[in-house]
């Protein structure tokens, strides 16, 4: 039999061919203010405690993450049977759509919002139904309920507080969707430790409510990819059916348990991050021709007259910010997350220079 020439592009699924990968930038020489991370190091003693752990990396981890689920249960006051751990929230979004979405089903989202919802919907052949935020900031509850009347609609995802706007939606609006939609309502609470608002106490009342949480933001574990899902045990059992075995490694599981033992130290970091976020917000609002949106997170969405030019100028000065491109209703915007105090001071000096039209490169030394 002769050699057959294969072009992999001819074999790829059409939906994959159309996808635009989620864009991230790795520029270690820059001050990272683009990814909504906790900029502070782990609490004193936590890393040393981790090094003393005897982890058997030659063995598979506990597939169900029993010890970590117990620790999360103590933290959230949710039964371990109502907890599912994942390789970051991203994997859990995919598992939800593998369970309740798919061909002939639809997902309702509220753009602008976290881009991975749409990507995983496409990868699972789930149709995306966008219901844009009112004024680019507020839930359009009526239109979301109207969209939910479709028999194809199976899942609604609410990001609260919302990324990238920083908006905190009224809990009663979300609960109305839970009560009246008849669909699975996923509330992504990635930034709940900053907003200090959560729907966790409502889980016992609604089998269709599930809550996404992450260790990546307030707990400073973005590099370890650890998230968890909360819901009624019967709902979690359904999602667990599509979970890959051993999806969260032993190292990440153990760090998650350790982190929950340092809640006081992390709470102090969270409060400092909130103070720094307010400083950045105040500094941005003092500049002419800059629209700054309110936030209940560790990041700020803002719109200068020339967002692309600002992003370039900030990069020249050594600051990496997130260029959000064109957002529904809001238009072209930038997003910045709070860094260390000295980094934030440098950023504020840089934007004052840029606002005045200066092109001098900021000296970080």
Tab-separated table of C-alpha atoms in Angstrom:
chain	number	residue	atom	x	y	z
A	1	UNK	CA	0.000	0.000	0.000
A	2	UNK	CA	1.405	3.397	-0.981
A	3	UNK	CA	2.077	6.276	1.352
A	4	UNK	CA	-0.982	8.394	2.093
A	5	UNK	CA	-0.401	12.093	2.671
A	6	UNK	CA	-2.455	13.379	5.558
A	7	UNK	CA	-3.270	17.016	6.212
A	8	UNK	CA	-4.529	17.194	9.840
A	9	UNK	CA	-6.400	20.404	9.087
A	10	UNK	CA	-8.741	18.460	6.818
A	11	UNK	CA	-9.695	16.200	9.738
A	12	UNK	CA	-10.275	18.796	12.445
A	13	UNK	CA	-13.818	19.433	13.678
A	14	UNK	CA	-15.334	22.522	12.004
A	15	UNK	CA	-16.087	24.152	15.374
A	16	UNK	CA	-12.428	23.878	16.384
A	17	UNK	CA	-11.307	25.403	13.099
A	18	UNK	CA	-13.422	28.465	13.866
A	19	UNK	CA	-12.237	28.934	17.447
A	20	UNK	CA	-9.979	31.796	18.477
A	21	UNK	CA	-7.761	30.608	21.359
A	22	UNK	CA	-8.069	32.387	24.700
A	23	UNK	CA	-5.289	34.957	24.604
A	24	UNK	CA	-2.765	35.189	27.413
A	25	UNK	CA	0.583	36.952	27.452
A	26	UNK	CA	3.671	35.730	29.258
A	27	UNK	CA	6.092	38.607	29.649
A	28	UNK	CA	8.127	37.961	32.811
A	29	UNK	CA	10.001	41.223	32.364
A	30	UNK	CA	6.747	43.177	32.857
A	31	UNK	CA	4.786	43.953	36.008
A	32	UNK	CA	1.711	41.737	35.632
A	33	UNK	CA	-1.490	43.670	36.208
A	34	UNK	CA	-3.525	41.826	33.588
A	35	UNK	CA	-4.715	38.535	35.109
A	36	UNK	CA	-6.639	39.377	38.317
A	37	UNK	CA	-4.150	37.446	40.452
A	38	UNK	CA	-3.233	37.861	44.111
A	39	UNK	CA	0.161	39.624	43.857
A	40	UNK	CA	1.277	38.739	47.381
A	41	UNK	CA	3.394	35.702	48.271
A	42	UNK	CA	1.891	32.854	50.265
A	43	UNK	CA	1.533	33.476	54.006
A	44	UNK	CA	4.696	33.030	56.060
A	45	UNK	CA	5.248	29.393	56.944
A	46	UNK	CA	2.858	27.925	54.392
A	47	UNK	CA	5.507	27.069	51.805
A	48	UNK	CA	7.791	25.621	54.484
A	49	UNK	CA	4.913	23.461	55.750
A	50	UNK	CA	4.323	22.201	52.227
A	51	UNK	CA	7.950	21.152	51.835
A	52	UNK	CA	7.630	18.979	54.936
A	53	UNK	CA	4.738	17.034	53.428
A	54	UNK	CA	5.457	13.482	52.279
A	55	UNK	CA	3.606	13.255	48.995
A	56	UNK	CA	3.798	10.041	46.972
A	57	UNK	CA	4.132	11.436	43.471
A	58	UNK	CA	4.642	7.910	42.126
A	59	UNK	CA	1.027	7.157	43.093
A	60	UNK	CA	-2.218	8.491	41.691
A	61	UNK	CA	-3.955	11.111	43.854
A	62	UNK	CA	-7.204	10.574	45.685
A	63	UNK	CA	-9.557	10.834	42.722
A	64	UNK	CA	-12.394	12.332	44.747
A	65	UNK	CA	-10.081	14.579	46.800
A	66	UNK	CA	-11.680	13.546	50.090
A	67	UNK	CA	-9.399	15.492	52.422
A	68	UNK	CA	-9.606	18.639	50.314
A	69	UNK	CA	-13.386	18.369	50.051
A	70	UNK	CA	-13.591	18.068	53.826
A	71	UNK	CA	-11.469	21.215	54.207
A	72	UNK	CA	-13.563	23.106	51.635
A	73	UNK	CA	-16.690	21.880	53.404
A	74	UNK	CA	-15.493	23.395	56.668
A	75	UNK	CA	-14.679	26.679	54.904
A	76	UNK	CA	-17.943	26.957	52.943
A	77	UNK	CA	-20.237	25.140	55.409
A	78	UNK	CA	-21.277	22.806	52.572
A	79	UNK	CA	-21.397	19.021	52.962
A	80	UNK	CA	-18.414	17.306	51.239
A	81	UNK	CA	-20.976	15.317	49.239
A	82	UNK	CA	-21.989	18.630	47.660
A	83	UNK	CA	-18.453	19.505	46.529
A	84	UNK	CA	-16.579	18.594	43.341
A	85	UNK	CA	-12.962	19.634	42.798
A	86	UNK	CA	-11.521	20.483	39.403
A	87	UNK	CA	-8.377	21.390	37.530
A	88	UNK	CA	-9.224	25.077	37.786
A	89	UNK	CA	-12.739	26.435	37.295
A	90	UNK	CA	-12.212	26.036	33.562
A	91	UNK	CA	-12.436	22.246	33.783
A	92	UNK	CA	-15.561	22.502	35.907
A	93	UNK	CA	-17.243	24.739	33.321
A	94	UNK	CA	-16.502	22.072	30.733
A	95	UNK	CA	-17.861	19.298	32.993
A	96	UNK	CA	-21.097	21.232	33.571
A	97	UNK	CA	-21.640	21.627	29.829
A	98	UNK	CA	-20.715	17.994	29.158
A	99	UNK	CA	-23.404	17.051	31.687
A	100	UNK	CA	-26.232	19.435	30.827
A	101	UNK	CA	-25.287	20.882	27.430
A	102	UNK	CA	-24.389	19.345	24.087
A	103	UNK	CA	-25.863	19.143	20.613
A	104	UNK	CA	-29.361	20.599	20.519
A	105	UNK	CA	-28.943	22.298	23.910
A	106	UNK	CA	-28.121	25.928	24.651
A	107	UNK	CA	-26.254	28.013	27.228
A	108	UNK	CA	-27.435	31.501	28.202
A	109	UNK	CA	-24.695	34.000	29.079
A	110	UNK	CA	-24.585	37.761	29.691
A	111	UNK	CA	-21.850	39.428	27.614
A	112	UNK	CA	-19.524	40.997	28.425
A	113	UNK	CA	-18.414	38.138	30.636
A	114	UNK	CA	-15.683	35.506	31.047
A	115	UNK	CA	-14.705	34.247	27.592
A	116	UNK	CA	-14.223	30.584	28.518
A	117	UNK	CA	-17.957	30.009	28.913
A	118	UNK	CA	-18.421	30.493	25.197
A	119	UNK	CA	-15.343	28.484	24.249
A	120	UNK	CA	-16.417	25.427	26.253
A	121	UNK	CA	-19.937	25.756	24.914
A	122	UNK	CA	-18.625	25.504	21.379
A	123	UNK	CA	-16.349	22.596	22.237
A	124	UNK	CA	-19.302	20.678	23.672
A	125	UNK	CA	-21.564	21.564	20.716
A	126	UNK	CA	-23.728	23.687	22.997
A	127	UNK	CA	-25.386	26.688	21.345
A	128	UNK	CA	-24.615	30.035	22.974
A	129	UNK	CA	-27.516	32.422	23.578
A	130	UNK	CA	-26.154	35.866	24.543
A	131	UNK	CA	-28.320	38.257	26.555
A	132	UNK	CA	-26.173	41.417	26.808
A	133	UNK	CA	-25.944	43.296	30.085
A	134	UNK	CA	-28.117	46.402	30.333
A	135	UNK	CA	-25.866	49.439	29.852
A	136	UNK	CA	-23.036	46.920	29.659
A	137	UNK	CA	-23.165	46.495	33.456
A	138	UNK	CA	-26.501	45.145	34.764
A	139	UNK	CA	-28.331	41.843	34.361
A	140	UNK	CA	-31.265	41.881	31.963
A	141	UNK	CA	-33.242	39.451	34.086
A	142	UNK	CA	-36.428	39.690	32.025
A	143	UNK	CA	-34.728	38.830	28.740
A	144	UNK	CA	-32.764	36.008	30.365
A	145	UNK	CA	-36.002	34.504	31.664
A	146	UNK	CA	-37.533	34.903	28.232
A	147	UNK	CA	-34.549	33.109	26.667
A	148	UNK	CA	-34.844	30.363	29.272
A	149	UNK	CA	-38.364	29.511	28.053
A	150	UNK	CA	-36.800	27.754	25.074
A	151	UNK	CA	-36.788	23.971	25.563
A	152	UNK	CA	-33.237	23.931	24.165
A	153	UNK	CA	-31.991	26.169	26.988
A	154	UNK	CA	-30.480	23.979	29.705
A	155	UNK	CA	-27.843	26.134	31.446
A	156	UNK	CA	-27.492	29.768	32.531
A	157	UNK	CA	-24.135	31.078	33.739
A	158	UNK	CA	-23.976	34.209	35.888
A	159	UNK	CA	-20.536	35.577	36.738
A	160	UNK	CA	-20.924	37.403	40.050
A	161	UNK	CA	-19.037	39.654	40.548
A	162	UNK	CA	-18.681	39.825	36.809
A	163	UNK	CA	-15.443	39.595	34.878
A	164	UNK	CA	-14.513	41.921	33.163
A	165	UNK	CA	-16.871	44.658	34.397
A	166	UNK	CA	-16.476	44.174	38.165
A	167	UNK	CA	-20.276	44.452	38.576
A	168	UNK	CA	-21.982	42.789	41.524
A	169	UNK	CA	-25.494	41.723	40.555
A	170	UNK	CA	-28.353	41.848	43.101
A	171	UNK	CA	-28.805	38.438	44.722
A	172	UNK	CA	-32.574	38.648	44.256
A	173	UNK	CA	-32.131	38.988	40.473
A	174	UNK	CA	-30.033	35.823	40.415
A	175	UNK	CA	-32.396	33.952	42.721
A	176	UNK	CA	-35.278	34.906	40.477
A	177	UNK	CA	-33.475	33.190	37.593
A	178	UNK	CA	-32.923	30.150	39.804
A	179	UNK	CA	-36.585	30.016	40.871
A	180	UNK	CA	-38.302	30.872	37.610
A	181	UNK	CA	-36.077	29.619	34.776
A	182	UNK	CA	-36.379	25.893	35.436
A	183	UNK	CA	-32.770	25.514	34.226
A	184	UNK	CA	-29.366	24.817	35.746
A	185	UNK	CA	-28.078	28.166	37.020
A	186	UNK	CA	-24.320	28.331	37.521
A	187	UNK	CA	-23.071	31.257	39.601
A	188	UNK	CA	-19.357	31.829	39.104
A	189	UNK	CA	-18.119	33.319	42.377
A	190	UNK	CA	-14.426	33.489	41.494
A	191	UNK	CA	-14.179	36.917	43.175
A	192	UNK	CA	-16.567	36.331	46.086
A	193	UNK	CA	-13.857	36.723	48.715
A	194	UNK	CA	-13.426	40.310	47.499
A	195	UNK	CA	-17.131	41.146	47.212
A	196	UNK	CA	-18.004	39.321	50.441
A	197	UNK	CA	-21.274	38.274	48.811
A	198	UNK	CA	-22.253	34.657	48.133
A	199	UNK	CA	-25.270	32.494	47.367
A	200	UNK	CA	-23.841	29.462	49.170
A	201	UNK	CA	-26.555	29.573	51.899
A	202	UNK	CA	-29.182	29.186	49.147
A	203	UNK	CA	-27.810	25.879	47.833
A	204	UNK	CA	-29.952	23.788	50.155
A	205	UNK	CA	-33.078	25.387	48.700
A	206	UNK	CA	-32.471	24.828	44.990
A	207	UNK	CA	-31.267	21.636	43.245
A	208	UNK	CA	-30.661	23.634	40.026
A	209	UNK	CA	-28.211	26.073	41.663
A	210	UNK	CA	-24.485	25.346	41.464
A	211	UNK	CA	-21.662	27.652	42.487
A	212	UNK	CA	-18.165	27.841	41.024
A	213	UNK	CA	-15.255	28.849	43.244
A	214	UNK	CA	-11.495	28.998	42.734
A	215	UNK	CA	-8.217	29.088	44.661
A	216	UNK	CA	-6.619	31.112	41.837
A	217	UNK	CA	-7.667	34.598	42.948
A	218	UNK	CA	-7.790	35.421	46.656
A	219	UNK	CA	-5.758	32.358	47.686
A	220	UNK	CA	-2.877	33.126	45.308
A	221	UNK	CA	-2.794	29.694	43.645
A	222	UNK	CA	-3.283	30.653	39.984
A	223	UNK	CA	-0.251	28.582	38.992
A	224	UNK	CA	-1.658	25.393	40.522
A	225	UNK	CA	-5.081	25.329	38.788
A	226	UNK	CA	-7.514	24.405	41.539
A	227	UNK	CA	-11.229	25.094	41.575
A	228	UNK	CA	-14.335	23.604	43.124
A	229	UNK	CA	-18.039	23.322	42.489
A	230	UNK	CA	-20.762	23.489	45.141
A	231	UNK	CA	-24.302	22.184	44.869
A	232	UNK	CA	-26.785	19.693	46.215
A	233	UNK	CA	-25.236	16.191	46.379
A	234	UNK	CA	-27.593	14.752	43.758
A	235	UNK	CA	-26.647	17.495	41.278
A	236	UNK	CA	-22.943	17.102	42.015
A	237	UNK	CA	-23.265	13.331	41.466
A	238	UNK	CA	-24.578	13.966	37.952
A	239	UNK	CA	-21.621	16.206	37.061
A	240	UNK	CA	-19.176	13.768	38.664
A	241	UNK	CA	-20.172	11.168	36.060
A	242	UNK	CA	-18.218	13.023	33.355
A	243	UNK	CA	-15.229	13.977	35.532
A	244	UNK	CA	-11.942	12.397	34.386
A	245	UNK	CA	-10.294	10.169	37.000
A	246	UNK	CA	-7.527	11.789	39.071
A	247	UNK	CA	-8.284	15.203	37.550
A	248	UNK	CA	-6.632	17.180	40.394
A	249	UNK	CA	-3.045	16.286	41.237
A	250	UNK	CA	-1.786	15.433	44.726
A	251	UNK	CA	0.304	18.601	45.025
A	252	UNK	CA	-2.557	20.993	44.275
A	253	UNK	CA	-4.890	19.110	46.595
A	254	UNK	CA	-2.433	19.362	49.471
A	255	UNK	CA	-1.756	23.077	48.883
A	256	UNK	CA	-5.493	23.744	48.898
A	257	UNK	CA	-5.810	22.073	52.285
A	258	UNK	CA	-2.850	24.046	53.637
A	259	UNK	CA	-4.187	27.357	52.314
A	260	UNK	CA	-7.468	26.885	54.147
A	261	UNK	CA	-5.440	26.658	57.339
A	262	UNK	CA	-4.157	30.214	56.806
A	263	UNK	CA	-7.498	31.991	56.467
A	264	UNK	CA	-6.542	34.838	58.805
A	265	UNK	CA	-3.426	35.637	56.818
A	266	UNK	CA	-5.285	35.443	53.517
A	267	UNK	CA	-8.054	37.667	54.836
A	268	UNK	CA	-5.429	40.299	55.678
A	269	UNK	CA	-4.110	40.076	52.106
A	270	UNK	CA	-7.628	40.396	50.709
A	271	UNK	CA	-8.259	43.549	52.735
A	272	UNK	CA	-4.966	45.045	51.557
A	273	UNK	CA	-5.798	44.201	47.945
A	274	UNK	CA	-9.158	45.955	48.362
A	275	UNK	CA	-7.378	49.041	49.705
A	276	UNK	CA	-4.980	48.994	46.746
A	277	UNK	CA	-7.864	48.542	44.302
A	278	UNK	CA	-9.566	51.626	45.731
A	279	UNK	CA	-6.323	53.614	45.341
A	280	UNK	CA	-6.114	52.610	41.693
A	281	UNK	CA	-9.789	53.407	41.159
A	282	UNK	CA	-9.379	56.840	42.755
A	283	UNK	CA	-6.255	57.549	40.711
A	284	UNK	CA	-7.964	56.637	37.445
A	285	UNK	CA	-11.053	58.716	38.193
A	286	UNK	CA	-8.887	61.814	38.697
A	287	UNK	CA	-7.716	61.697	35.087
A	288	UNK	CA	-9.592	63.600	32.372
A	289	UNK	CA	-11.391	61.702	29.614
A	290	UNK	CA	-11.205	58.342	31.421
A	291	UNK	CA	-14.378	56.408	32.243
A	292	UNK	CA	-13.881	54.183	35.291
A	293	UNK	CA	-16.456	51.541	36.194
A	294	UNK	CA	-17.337	50.583	39.786
A	295	UNK	CA	-15.946	47.278	41.002
A	296	UNK	CA	-16.455	44.725	43.776
A	297	UNK	CA	-13.390	42.717	42.783
A	298	UNK	CA	-9.609	43.022	42.725
A	299	UNK	CA	-9.658	44.522	39.220
A	300	UNK	CA	-10.931	47.652	37.482
A	301	UNK	CA	-12.406	48.130	34.031
A	302	UNK	CA	-11.756	51.560	32.538
A	303	UNK	CA	-11.975	53.337	29.203
A	304	UNK	CA	-9.461	56.017	28.218
A	305	UNK	CA	-9.922	57.930	24.983
A	306	UNK	CA	-7.338	55.712	23.244
A	307	UNK	CA	-7.314	52.273	24.926
A	308	UNK	CA	-4.970	50.699	22.378
A	309	UNK	CA	-2.512	53.573	22.686
A	310	UNK	CA	-2.620	53.406	26.475
A	311	UNK	CA	-1.965	49.652	26.457
A	312	UNK	CA	1.063	50.178	24.206
A	313	UNK	CA	2.404	53.046	26.306
A	314	UNK	CA	1.973	51.073	29.516
A	315	UNK	CA	3.801	48.138	27.962
A	316	UNK	CA	6.703	50.440	27.083
A	317	UNK	CA	6.813	51.461	30.722
A	318	UNK	CA	6.849	47.839	31.857
A	319	UNK	CA	3.187	47.360	32.849
A	320	UNK	CA	1.123	44.558	31.352
A	321	UNK	CA	-2.619	45.312	31.407
A	322	UNK	CA	-5.503	43.500	29.766
A	323	UNK	CA	-6.753	45.042	26.531
A	324	UNK	CA	-10.359	43.862	26.423
A	325	UNK	CA	-10.962	45.042	22.867
A	326	UNK	CA	-14.534	46.031	22.008
A	327	UNK	CA	-17.039	45.056	24.707
A	328	UNK	CA	-20.813	45.052	24.103
A	329	UNK	CA	-22.284	48.521	24.775
A	330	UNK	CA	-19.142	49.709	26.592
A	331	UNK	CA	-16.814	49.730	23.582
A	332	UNK	CA	-13.018	49.502	23.801
A	333	UNK	CA	-11.788	49.083	27.380
A	334	UNK	CA	-8.761	48.136	29.455
A	335	UNK	CA	-8.716	46.074	32.642
A	336	UNK	CA	-6.157	46.279	35.432
A	337	UNK	CA	-5.833	44.192	38.582
A	338	UNK	CA	-4.243	45.428	41.791
A	339	UNK	CA	-0.554	44.662	42.160
A	340	UNK	CA	1.817	45.177	45.056
A	341	UNK	CA	1.656	48.675	46.605
A	342	UNK	CA	4.867	49.826	44.941
A	343	UNK	CA	3.718	48.444	41.587
A	344	UNK	CA	0.429	50.308	41.884
A	345	UNK	CA	2.245	53.545	42.713
A	346	UNK	CA	4.360	53.089	39.610
A	347	UNK	CA	1.283	52.419	37.519
A	348	UNK	CA	-0.404	55.585	38.764
A	349	UNK	CA	2.677	57.635	37.899
A	350	UNK	CA	2.735	56.046	34.449
A	351	UNK	CA	-0.906	56.783	33.645
A	352	UNK	CA	-0.502	60.380	34.775
A	353	UNK	CA	2.391	60.703	32.333
A	354	UNK	CA	0.387	59.063	29.552
A	355	UNK	CA	-2.632	61.258	30.268
A	356	UNK	CA	-0.427	64.336	29.921
A	357	UNK	CA	0.934	63.035	26.630
A	358	UNK	CA	4.406	62.146	27.920
A	359	UNK	CA	6.257	59.373	26.091
A	360	UNK	CA	9.110	59.029	28.564
A	361	UNK	CA	9.688	55.406	29.552
A	362	UNK	CA	8.971	54.914	33.236
A	363	UNK	CA	11.987	53.829	35.256
A	364	UNK	CA	10.993	50.909	37.508
A	365	UNK	CA	14.243	50.963	39.461
